[in-house]
CSV table of C-alpha atoms (C1' of nucleotides) in Angstrom, one decimal:
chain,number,residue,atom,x,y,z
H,1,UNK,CA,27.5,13.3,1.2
H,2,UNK,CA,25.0,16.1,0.9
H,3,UNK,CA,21.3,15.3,-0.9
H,4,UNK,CA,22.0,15.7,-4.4
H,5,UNK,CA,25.5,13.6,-4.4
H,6,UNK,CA,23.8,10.6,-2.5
H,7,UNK,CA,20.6,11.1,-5.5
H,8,UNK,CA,23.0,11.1,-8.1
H,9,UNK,CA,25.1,8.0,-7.1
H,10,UNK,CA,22.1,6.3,-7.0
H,11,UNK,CA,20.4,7.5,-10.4
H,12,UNK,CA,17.4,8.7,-8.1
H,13,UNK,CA,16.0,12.0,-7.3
H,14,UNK,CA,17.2,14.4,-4.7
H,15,UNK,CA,13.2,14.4,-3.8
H,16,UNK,CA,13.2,11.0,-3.3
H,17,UNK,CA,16.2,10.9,-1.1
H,18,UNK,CA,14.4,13.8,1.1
H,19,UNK,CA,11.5,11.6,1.0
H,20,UNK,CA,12.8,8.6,2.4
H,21,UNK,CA,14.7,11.0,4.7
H,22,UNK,CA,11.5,12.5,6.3
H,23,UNK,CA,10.0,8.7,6.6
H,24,UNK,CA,12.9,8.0,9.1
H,25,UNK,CA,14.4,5.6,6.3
H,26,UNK,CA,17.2,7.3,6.0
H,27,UNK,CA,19.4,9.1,9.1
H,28,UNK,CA,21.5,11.8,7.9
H,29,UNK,CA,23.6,14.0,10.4
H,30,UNK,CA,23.4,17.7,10.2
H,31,UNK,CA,26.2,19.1,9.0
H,32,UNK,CA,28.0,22.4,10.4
H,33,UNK,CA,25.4,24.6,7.6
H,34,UNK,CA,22.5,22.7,8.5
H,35,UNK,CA,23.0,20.9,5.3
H,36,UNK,CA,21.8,16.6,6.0
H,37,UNK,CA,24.7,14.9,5.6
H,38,UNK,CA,24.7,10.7,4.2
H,39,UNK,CA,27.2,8.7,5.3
H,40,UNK,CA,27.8,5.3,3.7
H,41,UNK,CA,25.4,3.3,5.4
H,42,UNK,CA,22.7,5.7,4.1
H,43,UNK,CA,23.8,4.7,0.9
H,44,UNK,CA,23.8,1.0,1.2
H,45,UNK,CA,20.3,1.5,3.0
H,46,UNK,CA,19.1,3.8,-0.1
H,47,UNK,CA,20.2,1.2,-2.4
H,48,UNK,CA,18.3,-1.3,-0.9
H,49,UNK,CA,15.1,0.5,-0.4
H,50,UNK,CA,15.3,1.6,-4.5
H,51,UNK,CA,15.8,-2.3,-5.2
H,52,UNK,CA,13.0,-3.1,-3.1
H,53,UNK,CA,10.8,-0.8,-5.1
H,54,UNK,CA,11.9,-1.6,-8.1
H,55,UNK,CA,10.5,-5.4,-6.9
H,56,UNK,CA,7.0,-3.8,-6.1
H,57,UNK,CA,7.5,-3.5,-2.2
H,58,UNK,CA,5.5,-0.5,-1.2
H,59,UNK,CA,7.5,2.1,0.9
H,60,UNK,CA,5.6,0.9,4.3
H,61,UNK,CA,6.7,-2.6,3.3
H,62,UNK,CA,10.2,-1.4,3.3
H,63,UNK,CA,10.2,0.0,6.3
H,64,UNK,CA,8.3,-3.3,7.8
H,65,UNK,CA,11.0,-5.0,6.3
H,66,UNK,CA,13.7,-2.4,8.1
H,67,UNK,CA,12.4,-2.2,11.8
H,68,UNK,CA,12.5,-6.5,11.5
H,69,UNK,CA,16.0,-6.7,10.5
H,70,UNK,CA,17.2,-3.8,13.0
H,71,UNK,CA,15.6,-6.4,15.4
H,72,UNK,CA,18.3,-8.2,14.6
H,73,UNK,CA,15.8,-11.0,13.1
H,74,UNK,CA,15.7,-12.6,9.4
H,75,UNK,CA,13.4,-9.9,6.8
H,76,UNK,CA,13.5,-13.5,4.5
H,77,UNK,CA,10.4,-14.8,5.6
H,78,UNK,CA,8.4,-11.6,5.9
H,79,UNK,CA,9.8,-10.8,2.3
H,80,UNK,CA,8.4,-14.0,1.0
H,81,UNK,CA,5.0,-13.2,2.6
H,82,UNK,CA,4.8,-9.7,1.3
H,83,UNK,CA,6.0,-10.5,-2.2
H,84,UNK,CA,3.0,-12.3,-2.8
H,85,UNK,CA,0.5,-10.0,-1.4
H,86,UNK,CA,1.8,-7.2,-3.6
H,87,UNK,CA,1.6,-10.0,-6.7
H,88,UNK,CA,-1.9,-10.6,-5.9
H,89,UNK,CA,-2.2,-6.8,-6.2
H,90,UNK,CA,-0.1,-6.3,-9.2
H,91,UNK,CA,-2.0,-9.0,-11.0
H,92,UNK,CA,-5.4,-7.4,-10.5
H,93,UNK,CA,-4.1,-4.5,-11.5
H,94,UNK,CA,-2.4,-5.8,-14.4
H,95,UNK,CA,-5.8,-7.2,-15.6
H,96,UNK,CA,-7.8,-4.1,-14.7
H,97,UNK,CA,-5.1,-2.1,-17.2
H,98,UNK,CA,-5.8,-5.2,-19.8
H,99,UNK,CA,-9.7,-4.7,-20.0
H,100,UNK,CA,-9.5,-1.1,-19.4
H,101,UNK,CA,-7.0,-1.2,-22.6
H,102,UNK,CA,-9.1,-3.1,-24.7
H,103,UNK,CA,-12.4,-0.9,-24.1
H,104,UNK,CA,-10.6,2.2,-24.7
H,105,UNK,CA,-9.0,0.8,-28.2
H,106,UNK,CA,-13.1,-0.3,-28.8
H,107,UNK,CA,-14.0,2.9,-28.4
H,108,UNK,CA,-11.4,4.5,-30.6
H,109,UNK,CA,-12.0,2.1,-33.6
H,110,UNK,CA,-16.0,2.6,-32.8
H,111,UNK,CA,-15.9,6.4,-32.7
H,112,UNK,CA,-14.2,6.1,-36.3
H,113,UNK,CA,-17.6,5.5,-38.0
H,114,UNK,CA,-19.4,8.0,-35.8
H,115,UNK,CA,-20.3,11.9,-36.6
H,116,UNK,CA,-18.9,14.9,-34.1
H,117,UNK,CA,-22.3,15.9,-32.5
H,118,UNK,CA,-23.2,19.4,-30.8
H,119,UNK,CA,-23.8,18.7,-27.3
H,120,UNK,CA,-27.4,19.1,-26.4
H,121,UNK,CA,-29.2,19.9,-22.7
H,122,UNK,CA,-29.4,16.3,-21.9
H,123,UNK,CA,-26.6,14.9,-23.8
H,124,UNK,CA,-22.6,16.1,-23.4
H,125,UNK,CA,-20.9,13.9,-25.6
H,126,UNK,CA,-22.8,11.2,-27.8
H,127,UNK,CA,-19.5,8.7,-28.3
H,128,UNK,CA,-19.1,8.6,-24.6
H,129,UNK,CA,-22.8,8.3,-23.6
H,130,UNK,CA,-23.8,5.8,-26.1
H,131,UNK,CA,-20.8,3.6,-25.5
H,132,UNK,CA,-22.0,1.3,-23.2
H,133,UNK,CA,-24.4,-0.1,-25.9
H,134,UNK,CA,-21.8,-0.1,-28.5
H,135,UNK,CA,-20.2,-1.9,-26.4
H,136,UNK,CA,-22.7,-4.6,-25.9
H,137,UNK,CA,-23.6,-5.6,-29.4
B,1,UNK,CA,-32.6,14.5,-4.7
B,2,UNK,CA,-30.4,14.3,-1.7
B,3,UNK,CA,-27.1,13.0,-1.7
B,4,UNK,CA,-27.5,9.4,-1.0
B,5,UNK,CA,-30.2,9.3,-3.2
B,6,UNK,CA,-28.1,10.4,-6.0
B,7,UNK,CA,-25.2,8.4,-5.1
B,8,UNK,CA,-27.4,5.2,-5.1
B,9,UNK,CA,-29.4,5.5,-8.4
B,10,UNK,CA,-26.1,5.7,-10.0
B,11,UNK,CA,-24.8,2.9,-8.1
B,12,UNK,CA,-21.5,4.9,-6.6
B,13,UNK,CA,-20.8,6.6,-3.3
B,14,UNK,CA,-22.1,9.5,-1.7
B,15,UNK,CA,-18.4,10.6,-1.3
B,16,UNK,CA,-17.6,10.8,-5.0
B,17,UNK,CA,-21.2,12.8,-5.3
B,18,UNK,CA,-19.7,14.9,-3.0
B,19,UNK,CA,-16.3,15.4,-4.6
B,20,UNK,CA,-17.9,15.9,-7.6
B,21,UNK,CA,-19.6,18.4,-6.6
B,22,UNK,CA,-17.0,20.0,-4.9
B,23,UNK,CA,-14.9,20.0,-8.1
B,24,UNK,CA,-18.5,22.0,-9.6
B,25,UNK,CA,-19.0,19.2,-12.5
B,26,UNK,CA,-22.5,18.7,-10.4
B,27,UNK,CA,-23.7,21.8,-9.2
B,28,UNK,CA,-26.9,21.1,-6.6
B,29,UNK,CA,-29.5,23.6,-5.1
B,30,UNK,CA,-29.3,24.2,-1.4
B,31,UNK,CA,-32.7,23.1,0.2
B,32,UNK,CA,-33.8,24.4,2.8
B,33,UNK,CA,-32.1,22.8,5.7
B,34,UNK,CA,-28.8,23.8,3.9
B,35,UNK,CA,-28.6,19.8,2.4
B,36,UNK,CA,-27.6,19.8,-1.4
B,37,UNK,CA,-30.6,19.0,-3.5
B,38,UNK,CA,-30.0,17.7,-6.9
B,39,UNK,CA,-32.4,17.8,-10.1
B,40,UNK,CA,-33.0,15.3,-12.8
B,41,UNK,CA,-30.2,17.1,-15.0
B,42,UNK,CA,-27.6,16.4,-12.2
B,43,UNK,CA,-28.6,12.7,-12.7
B,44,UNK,CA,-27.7,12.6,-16.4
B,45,UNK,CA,-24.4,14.9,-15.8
B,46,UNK,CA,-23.7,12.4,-13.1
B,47,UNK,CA,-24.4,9.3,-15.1
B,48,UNK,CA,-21.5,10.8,-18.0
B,49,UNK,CA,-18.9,11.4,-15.9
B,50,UNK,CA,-19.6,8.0,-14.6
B,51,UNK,CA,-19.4,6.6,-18.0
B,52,UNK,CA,-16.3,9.0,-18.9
B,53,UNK,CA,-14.4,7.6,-16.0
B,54,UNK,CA,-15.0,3.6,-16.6
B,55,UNK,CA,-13.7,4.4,-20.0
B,56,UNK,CA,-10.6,6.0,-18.8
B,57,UNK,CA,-10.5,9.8,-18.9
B,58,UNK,CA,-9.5,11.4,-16.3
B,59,UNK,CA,-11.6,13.7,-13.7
B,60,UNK,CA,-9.8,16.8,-15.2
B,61,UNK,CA,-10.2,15.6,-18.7
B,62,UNK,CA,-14.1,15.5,-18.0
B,63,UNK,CA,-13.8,18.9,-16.8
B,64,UNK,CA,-12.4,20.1,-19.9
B,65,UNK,CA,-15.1,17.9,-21.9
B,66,UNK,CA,-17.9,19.6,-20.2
B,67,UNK,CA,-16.5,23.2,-20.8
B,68,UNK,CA,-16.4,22.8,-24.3
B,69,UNK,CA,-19.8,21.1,-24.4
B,70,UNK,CA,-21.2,24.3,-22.4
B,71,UNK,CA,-19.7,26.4,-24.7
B,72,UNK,CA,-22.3,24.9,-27.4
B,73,UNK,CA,-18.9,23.6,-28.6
B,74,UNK,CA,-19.2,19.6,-30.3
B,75,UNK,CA,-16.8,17.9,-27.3
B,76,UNK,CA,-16.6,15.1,-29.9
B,77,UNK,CA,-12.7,15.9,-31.4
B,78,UNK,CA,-11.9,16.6,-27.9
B,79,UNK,CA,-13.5,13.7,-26.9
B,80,UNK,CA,-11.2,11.6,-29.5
B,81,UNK,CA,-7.9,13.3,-29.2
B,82,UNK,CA,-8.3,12.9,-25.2
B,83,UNK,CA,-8.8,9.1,-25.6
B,84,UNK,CA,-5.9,8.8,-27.6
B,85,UNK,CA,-3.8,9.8,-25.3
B,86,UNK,CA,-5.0,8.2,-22.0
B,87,UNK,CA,-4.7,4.9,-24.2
B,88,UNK,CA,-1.0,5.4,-24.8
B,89,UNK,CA,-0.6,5.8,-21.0
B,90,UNK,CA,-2.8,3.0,-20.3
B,91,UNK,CA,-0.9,0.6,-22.0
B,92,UNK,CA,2.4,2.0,-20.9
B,93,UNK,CA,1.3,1.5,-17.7
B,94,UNK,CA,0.2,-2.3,-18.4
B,95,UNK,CA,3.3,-2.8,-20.0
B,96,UNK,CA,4.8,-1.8,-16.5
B,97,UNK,CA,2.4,-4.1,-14.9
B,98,UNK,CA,3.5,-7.0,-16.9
B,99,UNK,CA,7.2,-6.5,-17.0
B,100,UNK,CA,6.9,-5.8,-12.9
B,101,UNK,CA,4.7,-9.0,-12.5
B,102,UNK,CA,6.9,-11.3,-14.6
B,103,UNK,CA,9.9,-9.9,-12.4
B,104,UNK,CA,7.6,-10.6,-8.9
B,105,UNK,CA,6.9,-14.3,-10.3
B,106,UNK,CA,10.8,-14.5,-11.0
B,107,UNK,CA,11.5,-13.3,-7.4
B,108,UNK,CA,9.2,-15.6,-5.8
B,109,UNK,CA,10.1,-18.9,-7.6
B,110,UNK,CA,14.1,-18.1,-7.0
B,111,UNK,CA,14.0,-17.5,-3.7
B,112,UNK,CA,12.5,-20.7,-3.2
B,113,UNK,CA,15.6,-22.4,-3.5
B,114,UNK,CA,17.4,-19.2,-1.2
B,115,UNK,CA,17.7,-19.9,2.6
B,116,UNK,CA,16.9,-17.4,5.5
B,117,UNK,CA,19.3,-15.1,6.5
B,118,UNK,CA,19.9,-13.1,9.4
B,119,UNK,CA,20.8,-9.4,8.6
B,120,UNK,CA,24.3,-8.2,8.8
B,121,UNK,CA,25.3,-4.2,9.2
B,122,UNK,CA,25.3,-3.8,5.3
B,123,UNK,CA,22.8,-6.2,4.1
B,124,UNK,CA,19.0,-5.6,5.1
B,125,UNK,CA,17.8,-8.7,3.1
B,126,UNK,CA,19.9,-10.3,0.8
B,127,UNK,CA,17.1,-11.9,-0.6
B,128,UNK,CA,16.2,-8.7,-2.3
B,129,UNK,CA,20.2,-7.4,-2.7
B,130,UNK,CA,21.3,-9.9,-4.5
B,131,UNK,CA,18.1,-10.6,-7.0
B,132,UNK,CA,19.5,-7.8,-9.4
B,133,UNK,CA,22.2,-10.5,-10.2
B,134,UNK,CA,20.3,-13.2,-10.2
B,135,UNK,CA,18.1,-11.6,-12.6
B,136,UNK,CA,20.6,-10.9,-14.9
B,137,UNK,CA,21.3,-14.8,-15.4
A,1,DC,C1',-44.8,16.7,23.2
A,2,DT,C1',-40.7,14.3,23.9
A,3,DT,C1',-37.3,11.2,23.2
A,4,DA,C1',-34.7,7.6,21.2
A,5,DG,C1',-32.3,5.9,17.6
A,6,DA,C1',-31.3,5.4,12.8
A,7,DC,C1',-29.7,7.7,9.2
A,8,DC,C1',-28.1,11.5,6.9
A,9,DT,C1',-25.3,16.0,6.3
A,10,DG,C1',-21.3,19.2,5.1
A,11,DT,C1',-16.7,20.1,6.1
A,12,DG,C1',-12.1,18.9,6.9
A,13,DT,C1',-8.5,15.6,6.8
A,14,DC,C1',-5.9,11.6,5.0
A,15,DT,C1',-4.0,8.3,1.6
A,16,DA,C1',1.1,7.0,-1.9
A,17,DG,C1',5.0,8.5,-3.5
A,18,DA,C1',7.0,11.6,-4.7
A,19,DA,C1',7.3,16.4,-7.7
A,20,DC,C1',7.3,21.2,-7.4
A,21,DA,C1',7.6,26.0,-5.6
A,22,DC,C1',10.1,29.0,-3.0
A,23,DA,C1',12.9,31.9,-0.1
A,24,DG,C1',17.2,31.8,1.3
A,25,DG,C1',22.1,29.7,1.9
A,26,DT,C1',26.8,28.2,-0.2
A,27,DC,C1',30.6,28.6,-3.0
A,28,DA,C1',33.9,29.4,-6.7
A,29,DA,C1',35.2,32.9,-10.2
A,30,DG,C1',36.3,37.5,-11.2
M,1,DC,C1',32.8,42.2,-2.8
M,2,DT,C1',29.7,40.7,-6.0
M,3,DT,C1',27.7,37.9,-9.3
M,4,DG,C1',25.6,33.9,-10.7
M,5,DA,C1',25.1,29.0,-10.6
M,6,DC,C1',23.7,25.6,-7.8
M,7,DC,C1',22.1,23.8,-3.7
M,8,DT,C1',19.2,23.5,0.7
M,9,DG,C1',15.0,22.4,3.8
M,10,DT,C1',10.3,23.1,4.4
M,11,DG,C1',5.8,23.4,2.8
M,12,DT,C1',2.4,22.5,-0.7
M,13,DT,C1',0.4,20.0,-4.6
M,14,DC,C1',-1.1,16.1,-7.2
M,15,DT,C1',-5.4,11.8,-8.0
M,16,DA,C1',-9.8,10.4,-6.9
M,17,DG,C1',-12.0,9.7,-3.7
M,18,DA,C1',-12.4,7.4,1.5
M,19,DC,C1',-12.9,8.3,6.2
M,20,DA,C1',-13.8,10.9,10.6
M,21,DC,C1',-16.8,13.6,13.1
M,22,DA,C1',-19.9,16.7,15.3
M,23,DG,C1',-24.2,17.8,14.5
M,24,DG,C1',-28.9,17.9,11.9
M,25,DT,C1',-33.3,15.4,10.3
M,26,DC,C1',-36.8,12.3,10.6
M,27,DT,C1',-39.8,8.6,11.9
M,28,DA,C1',-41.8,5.8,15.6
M,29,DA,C1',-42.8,4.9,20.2
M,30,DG,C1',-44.1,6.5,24.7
DNA sequence: CTTAGACCTGTGTCTAGAACACAGGTCAAG
DNA sequence: CTTGACCTGTGTTCTAGACACAGGTCTAAG
């Protein structure tokens, strides 16, 4: 299977596949043109990685998660402990998004009553600099 | 006004001075030992694109901003359109944070009931392999 | 004057997770 | 044999800074 089949297959990119392929994630053999050539292992590893990021594992998770099970140990309880770092993460983030939502729709409904300005020495754009006291009332 | 200086009246890094000035949005004298010296105007340009960037736009679109605003140009309708669109993105994004959290929450609760398992040749972590079906039920 | 040490400097490199650019290779049709 | 479509690996680019590092500055003590 050469990069773009094994991307297809997968409804991924043939990027993405030579992403994971430079990592040391994937191990293609080179074929007789030089061409990296998957085999299905590689696919069944790709598959896994793309569900793994499609959970919110980061790509040095997944290869945490790959050295321990080629050590022939259980990934389980190393998956449980990661999972919820990265939901601690994604729920900080999540809220971060939330406020930083709810400022920026502010602003917009603010800005609606407000006058363009010309810009002067001291002053670039009044909606932006005056915000944060709009903001406060 | 010398870097840190800067950096700490505005309560950010010396780094981001740094890259900002880099990027020219702050453009510093040389002194005479060759350190970047910064005037009173570089304090207010610093201070807006401090305010720009809590309220979402993006370095580039600050660049833009200040362009137009040094053309003599009100930044204003740019100001508004730009907005606009980083809030569309913004709550794409928290959507993605929700759905992806709500899916991590899933995950961890499921597994709870799941055992350890050892990895086998085609199965890294079935704890993540087989949540795609779970999932779906 | 010298030296020590604290702090500061600019420049260059690194991060995540790919996407993109590009020169060249492959392959089937004509 | 050539055209053209598609494919390849490698190297570079992106965001928004953070970090490393060799060396410079400056103040206080000796």
């Amino acid at each position: 299977m050469k990069v773009t089949e094994l991307a297809k297959s997968l409804r991924t990119t043939a990027d993405t596949v030579r992403y994971y392929t430079r990592l040391g994630l994937l191990k293609p053999v080179k074929s007789v043109n030089g061409y990296k050539s998957y085999s299905n292992k590689e696919v069944s590893r790709l598959k896994f990685i793309l569900s793994a990021r499609k959970l919110g594992f980061s790509v040095a998770d997944i290869m945490q998660i790959i050295n321990e099970s080629e050590d022939g140990k259980s990934a389980c309880p190393l998956v449980r402990s990661l999972i919820k770092e990265r939901l601690e993460e994604t729920t900080k983030q999540f809220q971060a998004m939330l406020t930083l939502r709810n400022k920026m729709s502010l602003a917009i409904s603010q800005w609606e009553k407000m006058e363009d300005k010309a810009p002067t020495p001291h002053m670039v754009c009044h909606l932006i600099e005056n915000f944060e006291q709009i903001e406060k009332t």
